[in-house]
CSV table of C-alpha atoms in Angstrom, one decimal:
chain,number,residue,atom,x,y,z
O,21,VAL,CA,-0.1,-0.4,0.0
O,22,LEU,CA,3.2,2.4,0.8
O,23,SER,CA,4.7,1.3,-2.4
O,24,GLN,CA,1.3,3.3,-4.3
O,25,ALA,CA,0.3,6.2,-1.5
O,26,LYS,CA,2.0,9.7,-2.8
O,27,TRP,CA,2.1,11.4,1.0
O,28,ARG,CA,2.0,9.7,4.7
O,29,SER,CA,0.5,11.4,7.3
O,30,MET,CA,2.9,10.5,11.0
O,31,GLY,CA,0.0,11.7,12.9
O,32,GLY,CA,-0.8,15.0,14.4
O,33,GLY,CA,-0.5,17.0,17.6
O,34,HIS,CA,3.3,17.8,17.2
O,35,LEU,CA,3.3,21.3,19.2
O,36,MET,CA,6.0,23.0,16.7
O,37,ALA,CA,6.1,26.4,18.8
O,38,ARG,CA,6.8,25.5,22.2
O,39,ALA,CA,10.3,26.5,22.9
O,40,ASP,CA,11.3,23.0,24.2
O,41,TYR,CA,9.7,20.9,21.0
O,42,ASP,CA,13.3,18.8,19.8
O,43,VAL,CA,13.5,19.4,15.9
O,44,GLU,CA,16.5,16.9,15.8
O,45,ARG,CA,15.1,13.8,17.7
O,46,VAL,CA,11.8,14.1,15.8
O,47,VAL,CA,13.8,14.4,12.4
O,48,GLU,CA,16.5,11.5,13.8
O,49,VAL,CA,13.2,9.1,14.1
O,50,LEU,CA,11.5,9.5,10.7
O,51,LYS,CA,14.4,9.2,8.6
O,52,PRO,CA,15.3,6.4,8.5
O,53,PHE,CA,11.6,5.5,7.9
O,54,GLY,CA,12.3,7.7,4.7
O,55,ALA,CA,15.0,6.5,3.4
O,56,ARG,CA,13.4,3.0,3.6
O,57,GLN,CA,9.9,4.8,1.4
O,58,PRO,CA,12.0,7.6,-0.5
O,59,HIS,CA,8.7,8.3,-2.9
O,60,LEU,CA,6.5,9.4,0.2
O,61,LYS,CA,6.2,13.0,1.1
O,62,LEU,CA,5.9,13.2,5.2
O,63,ILE,CA,3.6,15.3,6.8
O,64,LEU,CA,3.5,16.1,10.6
O,65,GLU,CA,0.7,18.1,11.2
O,66,PRO,CA,1.0,21.3,13.8
O,67,GLY,CA,-1.9,20.5,15.9
O,68,SER,CA,-2.9,23.3,18.2
O,69,ALA,CA,0.6,24.6,17.3
O,70,PHE,CA,-0.8,27.3,15.1
O,71,ALA,CA,-3.3,28.7,18.5
O,72,TRP,CA,-0.8,27.6,20.7
O,73,GLN,CA,0.2,30.7,23.6
O,74,THR,CA,-2.4,33.5,21.8
O,75,GLY,CA,-5.3,34.2,24.1
O,76,CYS,CA,-6.9,32.7,27.2
O,77,LEU,CA,-10.1,31.7,27.7
O,78,GLU,CA,-12.1,33.9,30.8
O,79,SER,CA,-14.3,32.0,32.8
O,80,THR,CA,-16.9,32.5,35.9
O,81,VAL,CA,-17.0,30.2,38.6
O,82,MET,CA,-20.7,29.1,39.1
O,83,ASP,CA,-20.0,27.0,42.0
O,84,VAL,CA,-18.5,25.5,44.2
O,85,VAL,CA,-19.1,21.5,45.5
O,86,GLU,CA,-17.6,19.0,47.7
O,87,HIS,CA,-18.5,15.9,45.9
O,88,PRO,CA,-16.0,13.9,46.8
O,89,VAL,CA,-13.2,16.8,46.2
O,90,GLN,CA,-13.7,20.2,46.0
O,91,ASN,CA,-15.2,21.1,42.5
O,92,GLY,CA,-15.2,25.0,41.2
O,93,ASN,CA,-17.3,24.7,38.0
O,94,SER,CA,-16.8,27.2,35.3
O,95,ARG,CA,-19.4,28.9,32.5
O,96,CYS,CA,-17.7,26.5,29.3
O,97,ALA,CA,-17.5,24.0,28.2
O,98,VAL,CA,-14.8,21.9,28.1
O,99,TYR,CA,-15.3,19.3,25.9
O,100,LEU,CA,-15.9,21.7,23.4
O,101,LEU,CA,-13.7,25.5,23.5
O,102,MET,CA,-10.9,22.7,25.0
O,103,SER,CA,-11.2,19.0,23.7
O,104,ASP,CA,-7.6,18.9,24.0
O,105,CYS,CA,-7.6,18.7,27.7
O,106,LEU,CA,-10.1,16.1,27.2
O,107,GLU,CA,-7.9,13.9,24.2
O,108,MET,CA,-4.4,14.4,25.3
O,109,PRO,CA,-2.2,15.3,28.2
O,110,TYR,CA,-2.6,18.7,26.9
O,111,HIS,CA,-3.0,20.6,30.6
O,112,LEU,CA,-4.1,24.5,31.0
O,113,ILE,CA,-2.5,27.0,33.2
O,114,VAL,CA,-5.1,28.7,35.2
O,115,ARG,CA,-3.7,32.7,36.3
O,116,GLY,CA,-2.7,32.6,40.0
O,117,ALA,CA,-3.2,29.0,40.9
O,118,HIS,CA,-0.4,25.7,40.3
O,119,VAL,CA,-1.4,22.0,40.0
O,120,ALA,CA,-2.5,20.4,41.9
O,121,SER,CA,-2.3,15.8,41.8
O,122,GLU,CA,-5.2,14.1,42.8
O,123,HIS,CA,-2.5,13.0,45.9
O,124,ARG,CA,-0.9,16.1,46.3
O,125,ARG,CA,-3.5,18.1,46.9
O,126,GLY,CA,-4.4,20.8,50.2
O,127,ALA,CA,-5.9,24.1,51.2
O,128,HIS,CA,-8.2,25.7,48.5
O,129,SER,CA,-7.4,23.0,46.1
O,130,TYR,CA,-10.4,22.4,43.2
O,131,ARG,CA,-10.8,20.4,39.9
O,132,ALA,CA,-11.8,23.1,37.7
O,133,ASP,CA,-14.8,21.0,35.3
O,134,GLY,CA,-17.5,22.4,32.7
O,135,ASN,CA,-20.8,23.3,33.1
O,136,SER,CA,-21.8,20.3,30.7
O,137,CYS,CA,-23.9,17.3,30.7
O,138,LEU,CA,-20.5,14.9,30.0
O,139,GLY,CA,-19.2,12.9,33.2
O,140,GLY,CA,-16.0,13.8,31.7
O,141,ASP,CA,-15.9,17.8,31.5
O,142,LEU,CA,-12.8,18.2,33.6
O,143,VAL,CA,-10.1,20.7,32.6
O,144,GLY,CA,-7.9,19.6,36.2
O,145,ASN,CA,-6.7,20.5,39.3
O,146,TRP,CA,-5.7,23.2,41.1
O,147,LYS,CA,-4.8,24.8,43.7
O,148,PHE,CA,-5.4,28.3,44.9
O,149,ASP,CA,-4.2,30.8,47.3
O,150,HIS,CA,-7.7,32.2,48.3
O,151,PRO,CA,-10.9,30.0,48.4
O,152,LEU,CA,-13.0,30.1,44.7
O,153,GLU,CA,-15.8,32.4,45.3
O,154,ILE,CA,-18.3,32.1,43.6
O,155,GLY,CA,-18.6,35.1,40.6
O,156,GLU,CA,-14.8,34.8,40.8
O,157,ARG,CA,-13.2,35.1,36.3
O,158,LEU,CA,-10.6,31.8,36.0
O,159,ILE,CA,-8.2,32.5,33.1
O,160,PHE,CA,-7.5,29.4,31.4
O,161,GLU,CA,-4.9,30.0,29.5
O,162,THR,CA,-4.2,28.5,25.6
């Protein structure tokens, strides 16, 4: 099949715009494949690289619920606006907060979630230096 193809996509999600993207390593990995299939044009899909760090998403805390951990319900549907957070191992930065893991939580730790009916509409876990309040703005860096 490859002998009849003109091009081959090597997949998406390459965050080429990141300062620590290892271009040399990608070339090193792809060169042997290219040598075995010299007639193929290889394509790397940049994924979110075009939109990475181009803006932010501002949301509002709609409610704070404890079940079983404190959840800060925000006015945004994560799966619609930030699907990379659900589909990829991509974590947003929340201004004024630090990432909190499931096992390393403390005072003012919250799981940020969206307001859709999707059970997995979760952005992640963060620790703030203050308790979240209803009406407070959350700014998610892209």
